[in-house]
Tab-separated table of C-alpha atoms and ligand atoms in Angstrom:
chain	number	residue	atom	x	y	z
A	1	UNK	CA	-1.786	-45.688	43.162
A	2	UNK	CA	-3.685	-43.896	40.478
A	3	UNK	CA	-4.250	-39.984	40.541
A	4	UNK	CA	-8.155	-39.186	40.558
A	5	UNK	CA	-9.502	-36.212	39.363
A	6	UNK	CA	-11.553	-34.611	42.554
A	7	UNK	CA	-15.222	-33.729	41.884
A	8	UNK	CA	-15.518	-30.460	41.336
A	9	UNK	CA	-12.098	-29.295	40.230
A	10	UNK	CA	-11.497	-28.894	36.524
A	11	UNK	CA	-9.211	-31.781	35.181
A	12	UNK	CA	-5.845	-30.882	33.479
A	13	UNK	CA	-6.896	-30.228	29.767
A	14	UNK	CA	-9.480	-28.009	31.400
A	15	UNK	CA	-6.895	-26.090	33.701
A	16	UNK	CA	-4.478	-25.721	29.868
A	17	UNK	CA	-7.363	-24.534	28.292
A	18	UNK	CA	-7.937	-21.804	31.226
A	19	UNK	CA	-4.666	-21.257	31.319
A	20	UNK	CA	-4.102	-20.171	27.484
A	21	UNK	CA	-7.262	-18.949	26.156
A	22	UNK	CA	-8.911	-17.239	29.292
A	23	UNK	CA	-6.212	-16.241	31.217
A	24	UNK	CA	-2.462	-14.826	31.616
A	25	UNK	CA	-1.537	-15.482	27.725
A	26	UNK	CA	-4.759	-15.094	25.903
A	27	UNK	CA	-5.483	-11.631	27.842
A	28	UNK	CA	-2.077	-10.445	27.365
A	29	UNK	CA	-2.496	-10.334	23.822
A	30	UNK	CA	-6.296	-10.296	23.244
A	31	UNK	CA	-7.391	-7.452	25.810
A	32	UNK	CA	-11.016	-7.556	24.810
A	33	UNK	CA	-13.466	-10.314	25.086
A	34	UNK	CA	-15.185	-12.447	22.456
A	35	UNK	CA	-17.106	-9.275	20.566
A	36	UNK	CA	-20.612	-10.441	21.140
A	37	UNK	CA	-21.608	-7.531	22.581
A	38	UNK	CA	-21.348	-3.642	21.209
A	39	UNK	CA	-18.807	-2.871	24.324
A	40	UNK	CA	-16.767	-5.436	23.156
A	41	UNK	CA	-16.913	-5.006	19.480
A	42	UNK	CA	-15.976	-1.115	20.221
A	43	UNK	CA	-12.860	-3.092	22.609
A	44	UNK	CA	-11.876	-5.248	19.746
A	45	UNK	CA	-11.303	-1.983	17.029
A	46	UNK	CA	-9.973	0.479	19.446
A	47	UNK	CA	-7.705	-2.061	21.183
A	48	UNK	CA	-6.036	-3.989	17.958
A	49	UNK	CA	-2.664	-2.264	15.868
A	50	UNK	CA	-4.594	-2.760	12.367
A	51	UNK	CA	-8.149	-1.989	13.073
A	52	UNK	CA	-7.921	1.042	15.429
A	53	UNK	CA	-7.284	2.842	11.908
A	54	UNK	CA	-11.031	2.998	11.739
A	55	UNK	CA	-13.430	4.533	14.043
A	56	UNK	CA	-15.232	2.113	17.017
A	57	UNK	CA	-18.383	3.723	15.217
A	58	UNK	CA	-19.410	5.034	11.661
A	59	UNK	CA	-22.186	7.055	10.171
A	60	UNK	CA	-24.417	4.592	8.412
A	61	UNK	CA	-23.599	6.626	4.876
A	62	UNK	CA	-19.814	5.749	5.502
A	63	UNK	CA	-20.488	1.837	4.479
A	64	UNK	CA	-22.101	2.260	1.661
A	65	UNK	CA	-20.313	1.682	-0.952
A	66	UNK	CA	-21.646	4.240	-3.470
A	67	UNK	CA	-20.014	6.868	-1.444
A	68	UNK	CA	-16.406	5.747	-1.985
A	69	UNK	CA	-16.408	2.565	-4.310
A	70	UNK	CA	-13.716	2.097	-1.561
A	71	UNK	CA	-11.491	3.549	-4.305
A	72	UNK	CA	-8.901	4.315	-1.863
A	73	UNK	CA	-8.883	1.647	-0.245
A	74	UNK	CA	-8.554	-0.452	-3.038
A	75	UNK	CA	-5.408	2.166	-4.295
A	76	UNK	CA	-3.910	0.769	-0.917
A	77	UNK	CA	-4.398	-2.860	-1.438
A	78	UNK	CA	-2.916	-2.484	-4.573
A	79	UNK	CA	0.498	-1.143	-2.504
A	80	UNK	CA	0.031	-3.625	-0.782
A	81	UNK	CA	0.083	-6.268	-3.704
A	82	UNK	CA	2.889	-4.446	-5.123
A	83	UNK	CA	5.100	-4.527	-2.135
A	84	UNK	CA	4.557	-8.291	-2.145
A	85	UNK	CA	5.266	-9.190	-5.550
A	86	UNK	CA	8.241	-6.761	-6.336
A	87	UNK	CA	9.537	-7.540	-3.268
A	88	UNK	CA	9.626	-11.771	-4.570
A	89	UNK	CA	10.735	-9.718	-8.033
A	90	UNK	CA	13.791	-8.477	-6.058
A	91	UNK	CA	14.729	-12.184	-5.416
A	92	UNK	CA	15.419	-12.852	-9.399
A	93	UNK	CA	16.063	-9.115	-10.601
A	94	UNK	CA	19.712	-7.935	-10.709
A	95	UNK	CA	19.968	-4.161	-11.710
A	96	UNK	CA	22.163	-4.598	-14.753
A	97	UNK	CA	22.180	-3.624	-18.233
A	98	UNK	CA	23.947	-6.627	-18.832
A	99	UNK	CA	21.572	-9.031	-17.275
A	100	UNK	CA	18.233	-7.072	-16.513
A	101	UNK	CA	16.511	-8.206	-19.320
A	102	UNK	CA	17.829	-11.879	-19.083
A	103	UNK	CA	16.624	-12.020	-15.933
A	104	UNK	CA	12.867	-10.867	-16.674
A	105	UNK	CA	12.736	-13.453	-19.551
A	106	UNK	CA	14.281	-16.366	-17.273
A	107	UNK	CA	11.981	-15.701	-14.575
A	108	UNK	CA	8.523	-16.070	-17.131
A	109	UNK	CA	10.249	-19.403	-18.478
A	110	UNK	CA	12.252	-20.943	-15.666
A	111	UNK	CA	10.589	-20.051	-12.526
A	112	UNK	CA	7.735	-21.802	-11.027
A	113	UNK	CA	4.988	-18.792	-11.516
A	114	UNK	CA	7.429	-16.426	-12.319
A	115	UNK	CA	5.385	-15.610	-15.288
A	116	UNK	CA	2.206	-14.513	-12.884
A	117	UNK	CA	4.683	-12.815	-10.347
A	118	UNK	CA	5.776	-10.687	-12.867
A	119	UNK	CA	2.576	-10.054	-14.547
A	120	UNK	CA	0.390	-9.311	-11.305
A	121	UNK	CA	3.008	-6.782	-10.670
A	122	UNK	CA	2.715	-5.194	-13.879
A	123	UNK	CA	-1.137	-4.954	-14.142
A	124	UNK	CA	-1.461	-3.842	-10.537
A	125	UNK	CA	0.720	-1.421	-11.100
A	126	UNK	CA	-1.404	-0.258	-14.022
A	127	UNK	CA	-4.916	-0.679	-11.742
A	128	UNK	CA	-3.077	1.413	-9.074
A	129	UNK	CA	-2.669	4.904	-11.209
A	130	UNK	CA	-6.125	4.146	-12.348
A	131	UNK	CA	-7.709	3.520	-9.392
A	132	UNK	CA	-5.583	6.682	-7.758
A	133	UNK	CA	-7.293	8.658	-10.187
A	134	UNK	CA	-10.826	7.446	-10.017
A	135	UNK	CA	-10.495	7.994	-5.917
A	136	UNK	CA	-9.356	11.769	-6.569
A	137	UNK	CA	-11.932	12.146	-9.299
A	138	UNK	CA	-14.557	10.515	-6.173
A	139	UNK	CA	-13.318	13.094	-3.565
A	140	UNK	CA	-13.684	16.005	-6.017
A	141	UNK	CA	-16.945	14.900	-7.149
A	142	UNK	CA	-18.349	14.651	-3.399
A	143	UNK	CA	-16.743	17.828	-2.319
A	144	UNK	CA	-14.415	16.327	0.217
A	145	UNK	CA	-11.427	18.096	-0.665
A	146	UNK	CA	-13.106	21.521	1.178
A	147	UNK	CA	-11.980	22.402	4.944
A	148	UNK	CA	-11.221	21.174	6.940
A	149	UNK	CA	-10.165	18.196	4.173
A	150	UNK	CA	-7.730	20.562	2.394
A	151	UNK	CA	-4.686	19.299	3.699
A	152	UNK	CA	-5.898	16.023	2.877
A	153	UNK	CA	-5.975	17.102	-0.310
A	154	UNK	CA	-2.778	17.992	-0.747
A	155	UNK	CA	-1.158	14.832	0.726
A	156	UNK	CA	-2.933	12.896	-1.664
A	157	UNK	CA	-1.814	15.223	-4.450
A	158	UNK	CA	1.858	14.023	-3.241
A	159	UNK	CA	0.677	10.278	-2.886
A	160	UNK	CA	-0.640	10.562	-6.761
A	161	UNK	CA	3.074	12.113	-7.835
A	162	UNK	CA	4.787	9.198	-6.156
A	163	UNK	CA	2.121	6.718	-7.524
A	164	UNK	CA	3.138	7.864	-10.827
A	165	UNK	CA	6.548	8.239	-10.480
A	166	UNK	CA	6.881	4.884	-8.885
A	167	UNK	CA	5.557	3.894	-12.391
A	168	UNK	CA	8.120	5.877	-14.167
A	169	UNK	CA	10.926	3.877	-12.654
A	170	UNK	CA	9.325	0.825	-12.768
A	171	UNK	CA	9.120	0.836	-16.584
A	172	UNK	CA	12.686	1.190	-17.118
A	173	UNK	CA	14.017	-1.917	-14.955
A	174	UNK	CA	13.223	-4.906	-17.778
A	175	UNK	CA	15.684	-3.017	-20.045
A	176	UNK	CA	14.108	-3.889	-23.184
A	177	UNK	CA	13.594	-1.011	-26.079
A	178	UNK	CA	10.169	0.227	-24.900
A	179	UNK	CA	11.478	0.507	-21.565
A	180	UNK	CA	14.340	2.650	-22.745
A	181	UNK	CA	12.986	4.651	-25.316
A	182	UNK	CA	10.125	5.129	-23.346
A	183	UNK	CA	12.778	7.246	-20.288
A	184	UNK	CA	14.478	8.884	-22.874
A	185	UNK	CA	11.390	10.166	-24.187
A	186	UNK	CA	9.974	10.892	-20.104
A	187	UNK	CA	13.504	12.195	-19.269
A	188	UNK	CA	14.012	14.561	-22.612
A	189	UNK	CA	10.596	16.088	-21.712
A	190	UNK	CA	11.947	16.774	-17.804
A	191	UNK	CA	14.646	17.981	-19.818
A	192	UNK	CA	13.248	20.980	-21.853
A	193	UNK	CA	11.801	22.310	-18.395
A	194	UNK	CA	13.096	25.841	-18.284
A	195	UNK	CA	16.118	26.660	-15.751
A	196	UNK	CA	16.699	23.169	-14.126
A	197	UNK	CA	14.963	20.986	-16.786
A	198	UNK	CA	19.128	19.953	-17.692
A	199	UNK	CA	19.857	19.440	-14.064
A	200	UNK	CA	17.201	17.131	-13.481
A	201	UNK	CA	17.607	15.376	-16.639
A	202	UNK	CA	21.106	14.243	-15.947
A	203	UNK	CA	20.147	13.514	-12.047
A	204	UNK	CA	18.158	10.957	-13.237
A	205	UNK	CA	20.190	9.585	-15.879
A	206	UNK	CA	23.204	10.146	-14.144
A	207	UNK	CA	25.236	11.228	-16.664
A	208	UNK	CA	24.339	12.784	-20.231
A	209	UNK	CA	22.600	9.982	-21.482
A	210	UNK	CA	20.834	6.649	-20.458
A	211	UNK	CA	22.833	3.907	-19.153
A	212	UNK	CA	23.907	1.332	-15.844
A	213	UNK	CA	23.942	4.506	-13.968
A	214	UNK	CA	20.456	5.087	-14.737
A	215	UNK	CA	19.158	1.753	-14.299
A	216	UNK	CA	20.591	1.961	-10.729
A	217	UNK	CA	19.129	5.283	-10.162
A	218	UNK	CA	15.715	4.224	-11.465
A	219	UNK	CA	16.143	0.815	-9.259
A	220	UNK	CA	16.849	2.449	-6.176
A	221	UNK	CA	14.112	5.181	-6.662
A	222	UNK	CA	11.821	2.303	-7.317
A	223	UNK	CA	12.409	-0.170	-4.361
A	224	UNK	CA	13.608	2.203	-1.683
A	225	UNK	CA	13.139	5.659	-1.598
A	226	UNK	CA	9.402	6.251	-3.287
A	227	UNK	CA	7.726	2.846	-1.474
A	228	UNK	CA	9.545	4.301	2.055
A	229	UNK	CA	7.830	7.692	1.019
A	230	UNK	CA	4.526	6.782	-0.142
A	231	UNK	CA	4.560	4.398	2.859
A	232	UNK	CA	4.729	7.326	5.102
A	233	UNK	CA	2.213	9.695	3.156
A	234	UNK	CA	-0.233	7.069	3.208
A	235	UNK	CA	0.210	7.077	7.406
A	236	UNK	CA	-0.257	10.582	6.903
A	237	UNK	CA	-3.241	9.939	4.494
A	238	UNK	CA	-5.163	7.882	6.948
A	239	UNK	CA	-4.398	9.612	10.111
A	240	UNK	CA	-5.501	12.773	8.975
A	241	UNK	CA	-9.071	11.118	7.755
A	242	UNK	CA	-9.566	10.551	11.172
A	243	UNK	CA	-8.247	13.972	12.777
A	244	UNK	CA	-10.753	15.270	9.976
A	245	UNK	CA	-13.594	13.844	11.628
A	246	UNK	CA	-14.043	10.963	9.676
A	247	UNK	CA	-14.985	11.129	5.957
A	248	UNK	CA	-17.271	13.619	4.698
A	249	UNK	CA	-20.767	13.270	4.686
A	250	UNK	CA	-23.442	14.723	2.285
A	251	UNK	CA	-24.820	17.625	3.543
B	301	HEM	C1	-1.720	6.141	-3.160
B	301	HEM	C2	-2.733	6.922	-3.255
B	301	HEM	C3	-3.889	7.039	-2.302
B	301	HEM	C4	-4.359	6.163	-1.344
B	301	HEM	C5	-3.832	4.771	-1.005
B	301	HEM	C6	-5.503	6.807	-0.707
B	301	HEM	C7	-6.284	6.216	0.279
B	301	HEM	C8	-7.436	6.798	0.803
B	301	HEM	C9	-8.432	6.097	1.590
B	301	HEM	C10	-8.373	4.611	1.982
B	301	HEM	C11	-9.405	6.996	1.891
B	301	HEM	C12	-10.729	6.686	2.656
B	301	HEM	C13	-11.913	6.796	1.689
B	301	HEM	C14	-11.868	5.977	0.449
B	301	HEM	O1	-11.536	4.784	0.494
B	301	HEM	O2	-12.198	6.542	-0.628
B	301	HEM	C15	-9.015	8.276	1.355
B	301	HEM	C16	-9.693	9.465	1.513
B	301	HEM	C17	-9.297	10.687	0.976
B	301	HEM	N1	-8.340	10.878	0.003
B	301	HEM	FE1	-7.027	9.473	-0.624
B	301	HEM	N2	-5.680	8.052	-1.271
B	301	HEM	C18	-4.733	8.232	-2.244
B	301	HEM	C19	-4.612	9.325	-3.094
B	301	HEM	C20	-5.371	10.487	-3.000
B	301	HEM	C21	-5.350	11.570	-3.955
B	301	HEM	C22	-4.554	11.561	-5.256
B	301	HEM	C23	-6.169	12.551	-3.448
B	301	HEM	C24	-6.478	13.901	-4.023
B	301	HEM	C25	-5.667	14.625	-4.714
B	301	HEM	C26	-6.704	12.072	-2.187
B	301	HEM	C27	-7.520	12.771	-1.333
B	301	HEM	C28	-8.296	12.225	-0.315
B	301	HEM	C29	-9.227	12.947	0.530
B	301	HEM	C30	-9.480	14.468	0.523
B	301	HEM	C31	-9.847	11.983	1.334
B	301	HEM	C32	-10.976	12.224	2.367
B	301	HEM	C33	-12.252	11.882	1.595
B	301	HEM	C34	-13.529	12.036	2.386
B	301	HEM	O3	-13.483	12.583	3.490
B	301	HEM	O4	-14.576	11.604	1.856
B	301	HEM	N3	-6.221	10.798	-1.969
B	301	HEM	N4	-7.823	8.122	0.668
């Protein structure tokens, strides 16, 4: 006998559809509806992981982009960048003096992109300490480091160390001579610091003079401990923008 649908009641791709997009699963993920109206839209920010970073509303001078360039935010995508590429680095790169810099010239002729891995981590690395220091130049030059931003302020002082030290012990991993000379020279300057300028120095050479100890110092440093740290300044970072009151506005 054959099954008939009944008029009236929705047939069976109807009742899936229901079932997955406009009930039980759909609304346990998706608590908002479709943001076609402002309730909604204010719904969708405040009630999703990555955009209830930002306010459900902004002042009208906070989108345009001649107040911010969105300097920091572009700082940020380039951690973001980073992360991604040094973390596909990390599949090829063995910490080594004996192999480092085999490895960095076997991954730019043997594997596929390997050559454009390599170099978007490079030259975002470069963009990042530039862009860092356009955005601090941006908040000094609009006034926003004044209260209540002042603790701001100092984060991001912190978040431009790491940047640049992150840099620092990036440069030494291909093991070639410019990234070697170039510690020696970074290191020997930490060095003449007066009372623990020697202490630091061989901290971060690990013994009296550059070596596998080093590069293992500088590796860890680099892929660990100063991503893990500006990882959690940056939480800081953005939070407090928003404890702040948003960013500041022109008088
Ligand atoms: C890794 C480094 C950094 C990242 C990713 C970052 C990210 C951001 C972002 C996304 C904003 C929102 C406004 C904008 O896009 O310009 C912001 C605001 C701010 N940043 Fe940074 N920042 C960094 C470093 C710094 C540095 C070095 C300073 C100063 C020494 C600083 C001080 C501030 C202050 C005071 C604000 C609030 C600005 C306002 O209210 O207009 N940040 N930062």
């Amino acid at each position: 006998m054959a099954v008939t649908e009944q008029p009236g009641k929705p047939g069976l791709g109807e009742r899936i559809y229901a079932l997955l997009f406009q009930n039980y699963i759909w609304r346990s993920v998706f608590r908002s509806g479709y943001p076609n109206t402002p309730r909604n839209q204010m719904l969708v920010v405040a009630t999703n992981v990555f955009l209830h970073l930002h306010p459900t509303r902004i002042h009208r001078t906070h989108v345009k982009i001649t107040h911010t360039y969105c300097l920091g935010g572009l700082s940020f995508f380039m951690f973001l960048g980073l992360t991604v590429t040094g973390v596909l680095l990390m599949f090829y790169y063995i910490p080594s003096t004996e192999t480092a810099y085999i490895n960095m010239k076997a991954l730019e002729t043997d594997v596929q992109f390997g050559l454009l891995m390599r170099n978007m981590h490079r030259w975002m690395a470069h963009a990042m300490v530039i862009l860092v220091f356009l955005h601090m130049m941006r908040v000094f030059y609009t006034g926003a480091y004044k209260p209540p931003r002042e603790f701001n302020w100092v984060v991001g002082v912190v978040l431009l160390v790491l940047t640049i030290l992150l840099s620092f012990t990036g440069y030494l991993l291909p093991w070639d001579q410019l990234s070697i000379w170039a510690i020696t020279v970074g290191s020997n300057i930490a060095g003449s610091a007066p009372v623990l300028g020697g202490d630091v120095k061989f901290t971060l050479f690990g013994g009296f003079s550059i070596g596998q100890t080093s590069l293992i110092r500088f590796y860890t440093l680099h892929v660990i401990a100063l991503p893990l740290l500006a990882a959690v300044f940056m939480t800081v970072h953005f939070w407090r923008i928003r404890r702040d009151g948003g960013m500041a506005r022109p008088l």
